[in-house]
Amino acid sequence: MRNATTVELTRDCEAVQIPSGTVTTLPAGASVDITQTLGGTYTIHAGGGLYRVAGKDADALGINPTEAGTPVAPQAGGDGPVDEKLVWEALRTCYDPEIPVNIVDLGLVYDLHIEPGSGGNSVVLVKMTLTAPGCGMGATIAGDAQQKILQLPGVEEAVVEIVWDPAWHQSMITEAGRKILGLE
C-alpha cells in the first residue's frame, strides 16, 4: 500500500467490506490505514481487510470533508430538464473503492438516458457494469452514483442498473483512465 496514512478511528464507524459488500461497524480506537480518498469516499485497510467508508463518516477518520477538498456532484441553478453534461460530471465523481479511476473513465458506464419526468424535471437512467461479476460492491457503487445524480437540479428520479452484457474488459478504459493506471 503506497501513500497510506494510519489513523485511529475516533468513534464507531460504519464501513462496507470490500469486495463482499457486507456492511459492518468498525470500533472506535481501531487503527486503520487510509489507502484511497477519491469521490468523497475513503478506502481503508483494517484488521486484515479492505473497507469503504462513506463521506458522511469522514470525521471518524479524523477528516473534515470540506477541508479535504472532497468533490461533490456538480450543482447548477433552477429546475427543469437536467443537463446531460452535469450527469456525466456527477458520474465522474464516483469511484470503485479498489481502483483510483472514476466509473466513467474505467468504462463501467454503458448507457445514460434522460427522459422527461412529471412537472418538467428529468428521470435519469444509467446502465453500468462492474469489473468482475462476483464483486459485491455493485450495489454500493450504483447507490453512490444514484445519490450523486439525485443531487442535481432538475432530477426527480435516478435509476442505476447493473448489467453484465457486454462483459467489461480493459479495452473499455478511456485514455485518461489508462494514464492513471499506468497502462499507457
PDB file of C-alpha atoms in Angstrom:
ATOM      1  CA  MET A   1       0.000   0.000   0.000  1.00  0.00           C
ATOM      2  CA  ARG A   2       1.721   3.155  -1.170  1.00  0.00           C
ATOM      3  CA  ASN A   3       0.978   6.522   0.426  1.00  0.00           C
ATOM      4  CA  ALA A   4      -1.229   5.061   3.166  1.00  0.00           C
ATOM      5  CA  THR A   5      -1.986   7.225   6.185  1.00  0.00           C
ATOM      6  CA  THR A   6      -2.508   5.458   9.502  1.00  0.00           C
ATOM      7  CA  VAL A   7      -5.185   6.878  11.824  1.00  0.00           C
ATOM      8  CA  GLU A   8      -7.152   5.725  14.848  1.00  0.00           C
ATOM      9  CA  LEU A   9     -10.930   5.774  14.498  1.00  0.00           C
ATOM     10  CA  THR A  10     -12.371   8.489  16.729  1.00  0.00           C
ATOM     11  CA  ARG A  11     -15.755   6.752  17.001  1.00  0.00           C
ATOM     12  CA  ASP A  12     -17.536   3.603  15.844  1.00  0.00           C
ATOM     13  CA  CYS A  13     -17.730   3.782  12.065  1.00  0.00           C
ATOM     14  CA  GLU A  14     -19.978   2.068   9.528  1.00  0.00           C
ATOM     15  CA  ALA A  15     -17.971   0.561   6.674  1.00  0.00           C
ATOM     16  CA  VAL A  16     -18.596  -1.700   3.680  1.00  0.00           C
ATOM     17  CA  GLN A  17     -16.253  -4.669   3.374  1.00  0.00           C
ATOM     18  CA  ILE A  18     -14.519  -4.963   0.003  1.00  0.00           C
ATOM     19  CA  PRO A  19     -15.230  -6.937  -2.167  1.00  0.00           C
ATOM     20  CA  SER A  20     -18.137  -8.695  -0.421  1.00  0.00           C
ATOM     21  CA  GLY A  21     -20.240  -5.554   0.099  1.00  0.00           C
ATOM     22  CA  THR A  22     -21.076  -6.579   3.677  1.00  0.00           C
ATOM     23  CA  VAL A  23     -21.908  -3.633   5.941  1.00  0.00           C
ATOM     24  CA  THR A  24     -20.119  -3.709   9.286  1.00  0.00           C
ATOM     25  CA  THR A  25     -19.171  -1.379  12.128  1.00  0.00           C
ATOM     26  CA  LEU A  26     -15.517  -0.783  12.910  1.00  0.00           C
ATOM     27  CA  PRO A  27     -14.922   0.102  16.582  1.00  0.00           C
ATOM     28  CA  ALA A  28     -13.631   3.401  17.924  1.00  0.00           C
ATOM     29  CA  GLY A  29      -9.909   3.186  18.624  1.00  0.00           C
ATOM     30  CA  ALA A  30      -9.192   0.759  15.767  1.00  0.00           C
ATOM     31  CA  SER A  31      -6.011   1.549  13.840  1.00  0.00           C
ATOM     32  CA  VAL A  32      -6.704   1.842  10.094  1.00  0.00           C
ATOM     33  CA  ASP A  33      -4.686   2.741   7.007  1.00  0.00           C
ATOM     34  CA  ILE A  34      -6.379   5.139   4.595  1.00  0.00           C
ATOM     35  CA  THR A  35      -5.359   3.880   1.143  1.00  0.00           C
ATOM     36  CA  GLN A  36      -7.631   5.864  -1.196  1.00  0.00           C
ATOM     37  CA  THR A  37      -9.549   9.142  -0.845  1.00  0.00           C
ATOM     38  CA  LEU A  38     -11.486   9.731  -4.050  1.00  0.00           C
ATOM     39  CA  GLY A  39     -15.008  10.855  -4.882  1.00  0.00           C
ATOM     40  CA  GLY A  40     -15.866  11.736  -1.309  1.00  0.00           C
ATOM     41  CA  THR A  41     -15.367   8.174  -0.043  1.00  0.00           C
ATOM     42  CA  TYR A  42     -12.440   6.509   1.665  1.00  0.00           C
ATOM     43  CA  THR A  43     -10.862   3.091   1.212  1.00  0.00           C
ATOM     44  CA  ILE A  44      -9.200   1.819   4.356  1.00  0.00           C
ATOM     45  CA  HIS A  45      -7.249  -1.255   5.388  1.00  0.00           C
ATOM     46  CA  ALA A  46      -8.210  -2.533   8.832  1.00  0.00           C
ATOM     47  CA  GLY A  47      -7.954  -5.869  10.597  1.00  0.00           C
ATOM     48  CA  GLY A  48      -6.587  -7.646   7.520  1.00  0.00           C
ATOM     49  CA  GLY A  49      -9.325  -6.447   5.136  1.00  0.00           C
ATOM     50  CA  LEU A  50     -10.329  -3.548   2.923  1.00  0.00           C
ATOM     51  CA  TYR A  51     -13.349  -1.344   3.652  1.00  0.00           C
ATOM     52  CA  ARG A  52     -15.128   1.606   2.054  1.00  0.00           C
ATOM     53  CA  VAL A  53     -16.101   4.437   4.384  1.00  0.00           C
ATOM     54  CA  ALA A  54     -18.727   6.924   3.179  1.00  0.00           C
ATOM     55  CA  GLY A  55     -18.013  10.648   3.225  1.00  0.00           C
ATOM     56  CA  LYS A  56     -20.612  11.133   5.972  1.00  0.00           C
ATOM     57  CA  ASP A  57     -18.282   9.173   8.268  1.00  0.00           C
ATOM     58  CA  ALA A  58     -15.064  11.022   7.390  1.00  0.00           C
ATOM     59  CA  ASP A  59     -14.985  12.528  10.878  1.00  0.00           C
ATOM     60  CA  ALA A  60     -14.404   9.034  12.321  1.00  0.00           C
ATOM     61  CA  LEU A  61     -11.155   9.044  10.330  1.00  0.00           C
ATOM     62  CA  GLY A  62     -10.263  12.482  11.695  1.00  0.00           C
ATOM     63  CA  ILE A  63     -11.035  14.110   8.337  1.00  0.00           C
ATOM     64  CA  ASN A  64     -13.174  17.180   7.747  1.00  0.00           C
ATOM     65  CA  PRO A  65     -14.548  16.530   4.214  1.00  0.00           C
ATOM     66  CA  THR A  66     -14.809  20.224   3.345  1.00  0.00           C
ATOM     67  CA  GLU A  67     -11.172  20.819   4.286  1.00  0.00           C
ATOM     68  CA  ALA A  68     -10.066  17.684   2.450  1.00  0.00           C
ATOM     69  CA  GLY A  69     -11.423  19.052  -0.835  1.00  0.00           C
ATOM     70  CA  THR A  70     -13.954  16.255  -1.132  1.00  0.00           C
ATOM     71  CA  PRO A  71     -15.618  16.619  -4.524  1.00  0.00           C
ATOM     72  CA  VAL A  72     -19.367  16.886  -4.631  1.00  0.00           C
ATOM     73  CA  ALA A  73     -21.633  16.293  -7.578  1.00  0.00           C
ATOM     74  CA  PRO A  74     -21.741  19.422  -9.746  1.00  0.00           C
ATOM     75  CA  GLN A  75     -24.567  21.814  -8.964  1.00  0.00           C
ATOM     76  CA  ALA A  76     -26.475  24.150 -11.254  1.00  0.00           C
ATOM     77  CA  GLY A  77     -29.343  26.529 -10.692  1.00  0.00           C
ATOM     78  CA  GLY A  78     -33.028  26.026 -11.363  1.00  0.00           C
ATOM     79  CA  ASP A  79     -35.376  23.193 -12.081  1.00  0.00           C
ATOM     80  CA  GLY A  80     -36.376  21.776 -15.425  1.00  0.00           C
ATOM     81  CA  PRO A  81     -34.624  19.212 -17.600  1.00  0.00           C
ATOM     82  CA  VAL A  82     -31.208  18.229 -16.286  1.00  0.00           C
ATOM     83  CA  ASP A  83     -28.134  18.989 -18.402  1.00  0.00           C
ATOM     84  CA  GLU A  84     -26.616  15.691 -19.584  1.00  0.00           C
ATOM     85  CA  LYS A  85     -23.124  17.149 -19.171  1.00  0.00           C
ATOM     86  CA  LEU A  86     -23.807  17.623 -15.437  1.00  0.00           C
ATOM     87  CA  VAL A  87     -24.885  13.994 -15.122  1.00  0.00           C
ATOM     88  CA  TRP A  88     -21.622  12.813 -16.711  1.00  0.00           C
ATOM     89  CA  GLU A  89     -19.668  15.133 -14.385  1.00  0.00           C
ATOM     90  CA  ALA A  90     -21.512  13.697 -11.378  1.00  0.00           C
ATOM     91  CA  LEU A  91     -20.707  10.144 -12.513  1.00  0.00           C
ATOM     92  CA  ARG A  92     -17.044  11.141 -12.787  1.00  0.00           C
ATOM     93  CA  THR A  93     -17.060  11.705  -9.007  1.00  0.00           C
ATOM     94  CA  CYS A  94     -17.919   8.012  -8.378  1.00  0.00           C
ATOM     95  CA  TYR A  95     -15.111   5.511  -7.832  1.00  0.00           C
ATOM     96  CA  ASP A  96     -14.604   1.813  -7.422  1.00  0.00           C
ATOM     97  CA  PRO A  97     -13.038   1.668  -3.929  1.00  0.00           C
ATOM     98  CA  GLU A  98     -10.214  -0.574  -5.157  1.00  0.00           C
ATOM     99  CA  ILE A  99      -9.284   1.344  -8.317  1.00  0.00           C
ATOM    100  CA  PRO A 100      -8.225   5.028  -8.462  1.00  0.00           C
ATOM    101  CA  VAL A 101     -10.208   5.744 -11.654  1.00  0.00           C
ATOM    102  CA  ASN A 102     -13.776   7.069 -11.804  1.00  0.00           C
ATOM    103  CA  ILE A 103     -16.509   4.784 -13.141  1.00  0.00           C
ATOM    104  CA  VAL A 104     -16.801   6.707 -16.425  1.00  0.00           C
ATOM    105  CA  ASP A 105     -13.090   6.564 -17.299  1.00  0.00           C
ATOM    106  CA  LEU A 106     -12.949   2.968 -16.068  1.00  0.00           C
ATOM    107  CA  GLY A 107     -15.504   2.176 -18.798  1.00  0.00           C
ATOM    108  CA  LEU A 108     -18.173   0.938 -16.409  1.00  0.00           C
ATOM    109  CA  VAL A 109     -20.971   3.239 -17.620  1.00  0.00           C
ATOM    110  CA  TYR A 110     -22.566   1.685 -20.702  1.00  0.00           C
ATOM    111  CA  ASP A 111     -25.621   3.885 -21.208  1.00  0.00           C
ATOM    112  CA  LEU A 112     -27.077   7.170 -19.994  1.00  0.00           C
ATOM    113  CA  HIS A 113     -30.612   8.119 -20.970  1.00  0.00           C
ATOM    114  CA  ILE A 114     -32.637  11.120 -19.836  1.00  0.00           C
ATOM    115  CA  GLU A 115     -36.419  11.107 -20.085  1.00  0.00           C
ATOM    116  CA  PRO A 116     -38.923  13.826 -19.223  1.00  0.00           C
ATOM    117  CA  GLY A 117     -40.496  13.313 -15.839  1.00  0.00           C
ATOM    118  CA  SER A 118     -43.614  14.804 -14.343  1.00  0.00           C
ATOM    119  CA  GLY A 119     -43.541  18.535 -13.730  1.00  0.00           C
ATOM    120  CA  GLY A 120     -40.829  19.225 -16.307  1.00  0.00           C
ATOM    121  CA  ASN A 121     -37.990  17.567 -14.394  1.00  0.00           C
ATOM    122  CA  SER A 122     -35.926  14.606 -15.593  1.00  0.00           C
ATOM    123  CA  VAL A 123     -35.696  10.893 -14.993  1.00  0.00           C
ATOM    124  CA  VAL A 124     -32.097   9.714 -15.450  1.00  0.00           C
ATOM    125  CA  LEU A 125     -31.500   6.077 -16.401  1.00  0.00           C
ATOM    126  CA  VAL A 126     -27.971   4.666 -16.218  1.00  0.00           C
ATOM    127  CA  LYS A 127     -26.743   1.206 -17.161  1.00  0.00           C
ATOM    128  CA  MET A 128     -23.380   0.279 -15.744  1.00  0.00           C
ATOM    129  CA  THR A 129     -21.313  -2.805 -15.080  1.00  0.00           C
ATOM    130  CA  LEU A 130     -18.534  -3.844 -12.735  1.00  0.00           C
ATOM    131  CA  THR A 131     -15.016  -5.049 -13.441  1.00  0.00           C
ATOM    132  CA  ALA A 132     -15.920  -8.538 -12.169  1.00  0.00           C
ATOM    133  CA  PRO A 133     -19.297 -10.293 -11.889  1.00  0.00           C
ATOM    134  CA  GLY A 134     -18.528 -11.563  -8.379  1.00  0.00           C
ATOM    135  CA  CYS A 135     -17.889  -8.094  -6.951  1.00  0.00           C
ATOM    136  CA  GLY A 136     -20.173  -7.444  -4.008  1.00  0.00           C
ATOM    137  CA  MET A 137     -19.606  -3.687  -4.225  1.00  0.00           C
ATOM    138  CA  GLY A 138     -22.050  -3.238  -7.119  1.00  0.00           C
ATOM    139  CA  ALA A 139     -24.945  -2.016  -5.004  1.00  0.00           C
ATOM    140  CA  THR A 140     -22.654   0.379  -3.135  1.00  0.00           C
ATOM    141  CA  ILE A 141     -21.136   1.879  -6.291  1.00  0.00           C
ATOM    142  CA  ALA A 142     -24.527   2.095  -8.048  1.00  0.00           C
ATOM    143  CA  GLY A 143     -26.069   3.669  -4.940  1.00  0.00           C
ATOM    144  CA  ASP A 144     -23.289   6.269  -4.825  1.00  0.00           C
ATOM    145  CA  ALA A 145     -23.913   7.125  -8.489  1.00  0.00           C
ATOM    146  CA  GLN A 146     -27.680   7.333  -7.919  1.00  0.00           C
ATOM    147  CA  GLN A 147     -27.311   9.672  -4.922  1.00  0.00           C
ATOM    148  CA  LYS A 148     -24.953  11.984  -6.804  1.00  0.00           C
ATOM    149  CA  ILE A 149     -27.345  12.179  -9.764  1.00  0.00           C
ATOM    150  CA  LEU A 150     -30.291  12.883  -7.446  1.00  0.00           C
ATOM    151  CA  GLN A 151     -28.385  15.906  -6.060  1.00  0.00           C
ATOM    152  CA  LEU A 152     -28.527  17.575  -9.470  1.00  0.00           C
ATOM    153  CA  PRO A 153     -31.228  20.177 -10.035  1.00  0.00           C
ATOM    154  CA  GLY A 154     -33.967  19.077 -12.375  1.00  0.00           C
ATOM    155  CA  VAL A 155     -33.639  15.379 -11.471  1.00  0.00           C
ATOM    156  CA  GLU A 156     -36.718  13.837  -9.910  1.00  0.00           C
ATOM    157  CA  GLU A 157     -35.667  10.216 -10.268  1.00  0.00           C
ATOM    158  CA  ALA A 158     -32.450   8.327 -10.976  1.00  0.00           C
ATOM    159  CA  VAL A 159     -32.230   4.629 -11.751  1.00  0.00           C
ATOM    160  CA  VAL A 160     -28.802   2.986 -11.903  1.00  0.00           C
ATOM    161  CA  GLU A 161     -28.948  -0.581 -13.165  1.00  0.00           C
ATOM    162  CA  ILE A 162     -26.081  -3.093 -13.033  1.00  0.00           C
ATOM    163  CA  VAL A 163     -25.816  -5.052 -16.312  1.00  0.00           C
ATOM    164  CA  TRP A 164     -23.421  -7.777 -17.422  1.00  0.00           C
ATOM    165  CA  ASP A 165     -23.712  -7.618 -21.208  1.00  0.00           C
ATOM    166  CA  PRO A 166     -21.285  -6.924 -22.667  1.00  0.00           C
ATOM    167  CA  ALA A 167     -18.764  -8.188 -20.155  1.00  0.00           C
ATOM    168  CA  TRP A 168     -16.313  -5.480 -19.070  1.00  0.00           C
ATOM    169  CA  HIS A 169     -12.701  -5.720 -20.211  1.00  0.00           C
ATOM    170  CA  GLN A 170      -9.661  -3.446 -20.008  1.00  0.00           C
ATOM    171  CA  SER A 171     -10.110  -2.101 -23.532  1.00  0.00           C
ATOM    172  CA  MET A 172     -13.136  -0.144 -22.218  1.00  0.00           C
ATOM    173  CA  ILE A 173     -10.921   2.085 -20.059  1.00  0.00           C
ATOM    174  CA  THR A 174     -10.591   5.589 -21.528  1.00  0.00           C
ATOM    175  CA  GLU A 175      -7.228   7.119 -22.396  1.00  0.00           C
ATOM    176  CA  ALA A 176      -7.405   9.245 -19.224  1.00  0.00           C
ATOM    177  CA  GLY A 177      -8.080   6.148 -17.130  1.00  0.00           C
ATOM    178  CA  ARG A 178      -5.262   4.222 -18.769  1.00  0.00           C
ATOM    179  CA  LYS A 179      -2.834   7.014 -17.906  1.00  0.00           C
ATOM    180  CA  ILE A 180      -3.875   6.995 -14.243  1.00  0.00           C
ATOM    181  CA  LEU A 181      -3.394   3.228 -14.098  1.00  0.00           C
ATOM    182  CA  GLY A 182      -0.037   3.412 -15.899  1.00  0.00           C
ATOM    183  CA  LEU A 183      -1.298   1.387 -18.867  1.00  0.00           C
ATOM    184  CA  GLU A 184      -0.228   3.992 -21.446  1.00  0.00           C
TER     185      GLU A 184
END
